[in-house]
Tab-separated table of C-alpha atoms and ligand atoms in Angstrom:
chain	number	residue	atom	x	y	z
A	1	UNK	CA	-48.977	-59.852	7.217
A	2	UNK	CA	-50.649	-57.929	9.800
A	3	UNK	CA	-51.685	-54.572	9.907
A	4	UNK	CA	-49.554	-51.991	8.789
A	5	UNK	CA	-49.330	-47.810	11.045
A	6	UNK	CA	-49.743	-45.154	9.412
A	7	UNK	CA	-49.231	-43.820	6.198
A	8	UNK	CA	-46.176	-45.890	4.439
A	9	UNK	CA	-43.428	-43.710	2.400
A	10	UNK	CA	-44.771	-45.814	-0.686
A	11	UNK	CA	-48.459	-44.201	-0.188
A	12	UNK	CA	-46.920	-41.008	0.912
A	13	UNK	CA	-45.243	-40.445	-2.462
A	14	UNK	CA	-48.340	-41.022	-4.192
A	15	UNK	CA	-49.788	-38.065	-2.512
A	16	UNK	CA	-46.671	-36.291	-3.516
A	17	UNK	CA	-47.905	-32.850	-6.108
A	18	UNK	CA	-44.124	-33.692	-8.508
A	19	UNK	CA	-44.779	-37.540	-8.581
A	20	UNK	CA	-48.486	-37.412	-9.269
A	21	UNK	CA	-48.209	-34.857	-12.303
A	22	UNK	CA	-45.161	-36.959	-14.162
A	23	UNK	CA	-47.023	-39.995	-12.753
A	24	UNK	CA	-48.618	-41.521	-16.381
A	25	UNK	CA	-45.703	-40.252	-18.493
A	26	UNK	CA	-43.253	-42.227	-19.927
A	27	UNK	CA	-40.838	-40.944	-17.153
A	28	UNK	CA	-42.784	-43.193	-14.582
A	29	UNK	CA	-45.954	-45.913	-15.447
A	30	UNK	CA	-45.407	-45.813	-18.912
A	31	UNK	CA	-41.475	-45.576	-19.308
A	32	UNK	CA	-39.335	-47.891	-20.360
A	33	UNK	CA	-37.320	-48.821	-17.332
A	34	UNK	CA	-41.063	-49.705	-15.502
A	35	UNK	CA	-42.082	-51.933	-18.584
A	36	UNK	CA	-38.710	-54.103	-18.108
A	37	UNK	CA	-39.243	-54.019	-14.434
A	38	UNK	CA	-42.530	-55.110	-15.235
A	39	UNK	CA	-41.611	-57.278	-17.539
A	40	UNK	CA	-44.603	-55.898	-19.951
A	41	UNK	CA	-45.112	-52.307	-21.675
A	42	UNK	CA	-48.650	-50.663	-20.332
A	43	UNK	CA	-50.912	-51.333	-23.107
A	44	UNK	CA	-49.986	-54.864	-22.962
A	45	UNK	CA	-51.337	-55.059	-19.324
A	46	UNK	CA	-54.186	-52.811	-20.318
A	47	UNK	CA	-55.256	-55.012	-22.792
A	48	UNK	CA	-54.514	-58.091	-20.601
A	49	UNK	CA	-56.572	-57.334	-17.915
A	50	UNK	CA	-59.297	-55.715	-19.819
A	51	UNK	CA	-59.743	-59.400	-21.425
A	52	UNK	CA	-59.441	-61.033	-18.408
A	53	UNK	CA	-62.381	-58.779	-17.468
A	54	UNK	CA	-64.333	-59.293	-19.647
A	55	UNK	CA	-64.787	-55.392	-20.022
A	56	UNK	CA	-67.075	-55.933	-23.378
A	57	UNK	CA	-69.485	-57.059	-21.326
A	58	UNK	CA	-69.390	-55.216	-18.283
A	59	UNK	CA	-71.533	-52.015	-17.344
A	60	UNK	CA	-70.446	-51.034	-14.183
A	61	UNK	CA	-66.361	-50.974	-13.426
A	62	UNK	CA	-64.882	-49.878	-10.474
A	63	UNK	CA	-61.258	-49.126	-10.648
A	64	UNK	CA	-60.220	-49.457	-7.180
A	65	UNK	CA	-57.275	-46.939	-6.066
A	66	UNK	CA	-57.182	-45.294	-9.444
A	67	UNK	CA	-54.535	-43.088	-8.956
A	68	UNK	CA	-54.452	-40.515	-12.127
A	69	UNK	CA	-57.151	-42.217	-14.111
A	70	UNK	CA	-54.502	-44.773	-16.477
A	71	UNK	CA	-57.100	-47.431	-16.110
A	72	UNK	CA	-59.735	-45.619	-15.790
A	73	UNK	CA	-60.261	-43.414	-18.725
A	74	UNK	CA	-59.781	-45.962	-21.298
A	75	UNK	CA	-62.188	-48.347	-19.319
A	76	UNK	CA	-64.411	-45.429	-19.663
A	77	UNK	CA	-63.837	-44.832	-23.391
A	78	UNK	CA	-64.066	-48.375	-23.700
A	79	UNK	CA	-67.747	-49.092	-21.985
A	80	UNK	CA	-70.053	-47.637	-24.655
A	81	UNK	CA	-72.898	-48.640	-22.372
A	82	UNK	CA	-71.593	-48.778	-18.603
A	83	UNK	CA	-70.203	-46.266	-15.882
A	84	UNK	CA	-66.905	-46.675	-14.708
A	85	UNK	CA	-65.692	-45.265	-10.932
A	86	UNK	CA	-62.311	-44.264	-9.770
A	87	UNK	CA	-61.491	-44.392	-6.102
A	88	UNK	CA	-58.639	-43.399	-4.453
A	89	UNK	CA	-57.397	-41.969	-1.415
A	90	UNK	CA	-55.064	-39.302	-2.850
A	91	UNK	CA	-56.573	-36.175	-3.483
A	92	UNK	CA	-54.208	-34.972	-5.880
A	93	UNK	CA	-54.383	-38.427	-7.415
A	94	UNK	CA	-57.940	-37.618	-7.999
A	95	UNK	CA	-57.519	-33.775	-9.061
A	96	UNK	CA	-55.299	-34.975	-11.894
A	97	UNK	CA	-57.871	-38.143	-12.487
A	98	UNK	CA	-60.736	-34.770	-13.392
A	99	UNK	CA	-58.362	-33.091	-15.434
A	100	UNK	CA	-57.781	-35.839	-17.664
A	101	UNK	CA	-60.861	-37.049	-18.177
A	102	UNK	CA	-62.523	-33.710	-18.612
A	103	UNK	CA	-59.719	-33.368	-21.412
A	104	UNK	CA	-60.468	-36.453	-22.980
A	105	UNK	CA	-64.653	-36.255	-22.750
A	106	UNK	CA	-65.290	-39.339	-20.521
A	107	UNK	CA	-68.918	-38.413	-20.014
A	108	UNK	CA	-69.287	-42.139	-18.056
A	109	UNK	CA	-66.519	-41.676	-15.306
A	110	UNK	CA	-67.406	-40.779	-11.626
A	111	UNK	CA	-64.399	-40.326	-9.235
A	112	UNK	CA	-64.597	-40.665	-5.440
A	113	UNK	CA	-62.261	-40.313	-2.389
A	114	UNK	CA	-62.025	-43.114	-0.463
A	115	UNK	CA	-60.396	-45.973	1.147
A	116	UNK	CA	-60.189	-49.600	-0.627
A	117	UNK	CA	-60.706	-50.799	3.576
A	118	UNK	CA	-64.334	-49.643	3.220
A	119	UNK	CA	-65.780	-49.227	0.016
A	120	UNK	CA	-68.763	-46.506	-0.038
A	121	UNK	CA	-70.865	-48.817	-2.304
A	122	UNK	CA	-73.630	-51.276	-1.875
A	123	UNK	CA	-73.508	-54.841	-2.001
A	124	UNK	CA	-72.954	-56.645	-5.408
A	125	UNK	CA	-72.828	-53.375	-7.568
A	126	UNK	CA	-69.877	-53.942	-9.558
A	127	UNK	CA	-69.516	-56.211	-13.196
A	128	UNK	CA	-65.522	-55.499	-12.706
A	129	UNK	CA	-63.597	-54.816	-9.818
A	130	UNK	CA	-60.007	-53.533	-10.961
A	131	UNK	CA	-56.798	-52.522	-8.891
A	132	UNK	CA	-53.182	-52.397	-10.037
A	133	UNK	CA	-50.492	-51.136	-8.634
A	134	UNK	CA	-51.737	-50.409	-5.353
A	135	UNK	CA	-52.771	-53.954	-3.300
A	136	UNK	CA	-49.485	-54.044	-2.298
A	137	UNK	CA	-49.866	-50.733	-0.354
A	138	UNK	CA	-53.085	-51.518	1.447
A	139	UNK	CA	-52.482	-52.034	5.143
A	140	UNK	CA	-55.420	-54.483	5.436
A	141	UNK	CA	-55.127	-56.408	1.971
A	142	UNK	CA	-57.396	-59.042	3.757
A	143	UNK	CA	-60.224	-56.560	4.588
A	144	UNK	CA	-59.789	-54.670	0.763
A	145	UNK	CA	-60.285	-58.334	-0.969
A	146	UNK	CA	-63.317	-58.769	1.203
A	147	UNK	CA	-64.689	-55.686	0.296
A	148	UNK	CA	-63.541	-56.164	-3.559
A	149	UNK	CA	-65.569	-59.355	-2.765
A	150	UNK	CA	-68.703	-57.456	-1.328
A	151	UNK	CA	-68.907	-54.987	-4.058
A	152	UNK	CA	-68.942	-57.548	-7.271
A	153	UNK	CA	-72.107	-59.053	-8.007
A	154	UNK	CA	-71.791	-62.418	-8.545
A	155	UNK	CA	-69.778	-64.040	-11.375
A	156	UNK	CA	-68.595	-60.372	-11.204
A	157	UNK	CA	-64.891	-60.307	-12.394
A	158	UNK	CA	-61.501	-58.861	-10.017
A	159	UNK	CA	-58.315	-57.872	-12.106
A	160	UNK	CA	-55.424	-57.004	-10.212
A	161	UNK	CA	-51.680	-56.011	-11.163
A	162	UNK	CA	-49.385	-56.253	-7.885
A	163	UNK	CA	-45.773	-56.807	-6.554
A	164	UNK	CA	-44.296	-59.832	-6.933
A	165	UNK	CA	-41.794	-61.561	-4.965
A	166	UNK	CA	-40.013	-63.938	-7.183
A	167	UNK	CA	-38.780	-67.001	-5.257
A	168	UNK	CA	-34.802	-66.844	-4.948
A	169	UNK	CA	-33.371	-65.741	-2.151
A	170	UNK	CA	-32.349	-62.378	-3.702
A	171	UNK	CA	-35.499	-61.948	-4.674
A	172	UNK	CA	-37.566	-62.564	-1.296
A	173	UNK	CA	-34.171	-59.969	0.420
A	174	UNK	CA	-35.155	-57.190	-2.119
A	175	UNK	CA	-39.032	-57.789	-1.351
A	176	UNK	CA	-37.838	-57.693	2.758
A	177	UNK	CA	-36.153	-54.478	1.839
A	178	UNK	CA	-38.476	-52.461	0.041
A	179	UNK	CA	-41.428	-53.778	2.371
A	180	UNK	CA	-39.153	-52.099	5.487
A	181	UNK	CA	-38.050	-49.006	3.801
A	182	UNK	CA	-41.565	-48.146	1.437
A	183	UNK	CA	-44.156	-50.007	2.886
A	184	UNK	CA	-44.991	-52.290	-0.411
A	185	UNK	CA	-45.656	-56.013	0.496
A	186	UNK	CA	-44.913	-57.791	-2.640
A	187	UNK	CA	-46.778	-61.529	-3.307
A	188	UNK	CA	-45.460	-64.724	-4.110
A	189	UNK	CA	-47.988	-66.449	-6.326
A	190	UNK	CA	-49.100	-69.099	-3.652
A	191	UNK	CA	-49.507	-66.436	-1.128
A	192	UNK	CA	-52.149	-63.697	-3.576
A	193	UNK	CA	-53.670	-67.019	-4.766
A	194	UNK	CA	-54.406	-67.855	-0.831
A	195	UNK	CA	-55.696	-64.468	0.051
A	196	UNK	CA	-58.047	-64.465	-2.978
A	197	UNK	CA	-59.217	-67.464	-2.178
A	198	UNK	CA	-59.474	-66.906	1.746
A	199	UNK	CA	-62.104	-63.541	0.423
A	200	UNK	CA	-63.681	-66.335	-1.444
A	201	UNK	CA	-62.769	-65.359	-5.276
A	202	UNK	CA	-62.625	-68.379	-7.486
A	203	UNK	CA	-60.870	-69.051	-10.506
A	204	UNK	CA	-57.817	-67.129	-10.108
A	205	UNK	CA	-55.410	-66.812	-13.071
A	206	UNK	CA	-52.038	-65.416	-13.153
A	207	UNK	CA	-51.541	-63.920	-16.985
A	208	UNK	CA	-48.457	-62.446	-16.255
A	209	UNK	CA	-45.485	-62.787	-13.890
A	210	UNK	CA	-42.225	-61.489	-14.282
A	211	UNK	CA	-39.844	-60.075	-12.265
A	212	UNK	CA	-41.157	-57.454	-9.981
A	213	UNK	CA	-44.722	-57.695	-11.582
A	214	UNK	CA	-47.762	-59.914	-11.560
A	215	UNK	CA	-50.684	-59.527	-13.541
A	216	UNK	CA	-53.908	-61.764	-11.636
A	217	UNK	CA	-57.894	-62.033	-12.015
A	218	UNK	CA	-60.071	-63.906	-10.228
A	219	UNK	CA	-64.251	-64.071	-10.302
A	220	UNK	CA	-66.387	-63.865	-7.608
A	221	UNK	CA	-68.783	-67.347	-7.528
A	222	UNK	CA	-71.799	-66.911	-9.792
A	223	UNK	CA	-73.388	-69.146	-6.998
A	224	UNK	CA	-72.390	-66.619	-4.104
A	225	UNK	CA	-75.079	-64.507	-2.683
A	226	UNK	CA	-75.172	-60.519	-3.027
B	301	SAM	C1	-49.141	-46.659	-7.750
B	301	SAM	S1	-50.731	-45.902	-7.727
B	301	SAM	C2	-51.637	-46.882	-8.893
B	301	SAM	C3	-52.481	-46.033	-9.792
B	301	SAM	C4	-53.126	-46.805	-10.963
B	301	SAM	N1	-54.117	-47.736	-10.478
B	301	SAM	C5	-52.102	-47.546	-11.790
B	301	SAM	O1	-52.309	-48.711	-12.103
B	301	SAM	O2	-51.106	-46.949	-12.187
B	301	SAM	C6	-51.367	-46.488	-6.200
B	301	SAM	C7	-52.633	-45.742	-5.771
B	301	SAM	O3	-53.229	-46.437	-4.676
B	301	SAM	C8	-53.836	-45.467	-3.851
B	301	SAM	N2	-54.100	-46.055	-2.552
B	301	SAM	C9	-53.203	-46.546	-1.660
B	301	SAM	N3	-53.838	-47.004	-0.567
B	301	SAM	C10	-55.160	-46.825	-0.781
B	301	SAM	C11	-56.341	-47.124	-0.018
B	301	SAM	N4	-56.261	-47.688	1.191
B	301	SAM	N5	-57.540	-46.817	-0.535
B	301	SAM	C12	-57.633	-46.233	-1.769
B	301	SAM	N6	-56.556	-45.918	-2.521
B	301	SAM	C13	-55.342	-46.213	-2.039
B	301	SAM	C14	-52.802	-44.357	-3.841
B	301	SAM	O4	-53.333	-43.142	-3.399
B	301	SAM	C15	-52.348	-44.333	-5.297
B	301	SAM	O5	-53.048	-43.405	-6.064
């Protein structure tokens, strides 16, 4: 998968004023029809991945192209002790990421415009490294994992939720579709297990995978240097 022009109609939409504001309800991320697509209701994958991340012991969580803040605030009302960042490229994204959290009191969340292609953050900053639903929209997802990579100190922890391309043959046409008319690569297993491990992650587990959906984490070495 090479690089991708422009801005896709999948990213475009997420910059889109009608999607963003509906975007948490249960008329999009949380509704019904996504949690069959999916294959799992939200606060199943929130909880999933906040295992996977260890979040209990984390104190610094980035979650990578946050969109409206539906990881983010709970990570934040979850991390008594820690700081958690949202980045994302949409600016509306973000403005209704402030809202939120200013409603809910998350004294412990920063949020940042930026791109997941090149992080403003130092080396080995991170405890957690988070992304879902957006990997799949990156044009570069080689150059995000190695910045993912960058940012996590080591035996830092990288939770992920992605599209998945299951492997019949109507599967792999829908994928082809939806990558030509949106933009959104979706994964086979074998080939997000390869990139993780080509940006050097180890471990990588797969705690979910159904349908259009797959759940992953992977840890960056504890032997790797900053
Ligand atoms: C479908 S939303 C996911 C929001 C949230 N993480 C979730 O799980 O529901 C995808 C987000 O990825 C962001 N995004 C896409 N490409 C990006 C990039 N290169 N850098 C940062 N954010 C990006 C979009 O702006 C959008 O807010």
């Amino acid at each position: 998968m090479g690089p991708k022009p422009s801005k896709s109609l999948g990213q475009r939409l997420m910059e889109w004023r009608p999607l963003v504001s509906i975007y948490e309800s249960r008329f999009w991320r949380r509704s019904g029809l996504f949690a069959r697509i999916a294959g799992i209701p939200f606060d199943q994958e929130l909880a999933t991945l906040s295992r996977e991340a260890r979040l209990e012991k984390a104190r610094r969580v980035l979650d990578l192209a946050c969109g409206s803040g539906i990881y983010t605030r709970p990570f934040a009302h979850r991390l008594a002790h820690g700081r958690v960042v949202g980045l994302d490229l949409s600016t509306p994204m973000l403005a209704q990421a402030l809202r939120r959290s200013r409603e809910e009191g998350c004294g412990n969340l920063d949020l940042v415009r930026g791109s997941a292609l090149d992080l403003p953050f130092r080396s080995g900053c991170f405890d957690v490294v988070n992304c879902c639903g957006a990997v799949h929209l990156f044009p570069d997802v080689p150059r995000a994992l190695a910045e993912i990579q960058r940012v996590l100190a080591p035996g830092g922890r990288f939770t992920a939720a992605v599209f998945r391309r299951g492997p019949s043959e109507r599967e792999v046409r829908r994928a082809e579709q939806r990558e030509r008319m949106m933009g959104v690569h979706a994964f086979s297993r074998e080939e997000f297990e390869g990139r993780l491990a080509d940006a050097g992650f180890v471990a990588a587990r797969f705690p979910h995978e159904h349908g259009v959906w797959m759940l992953a984490a992977a840890e960056k070495s504890a032997e790797a240097s900053v």
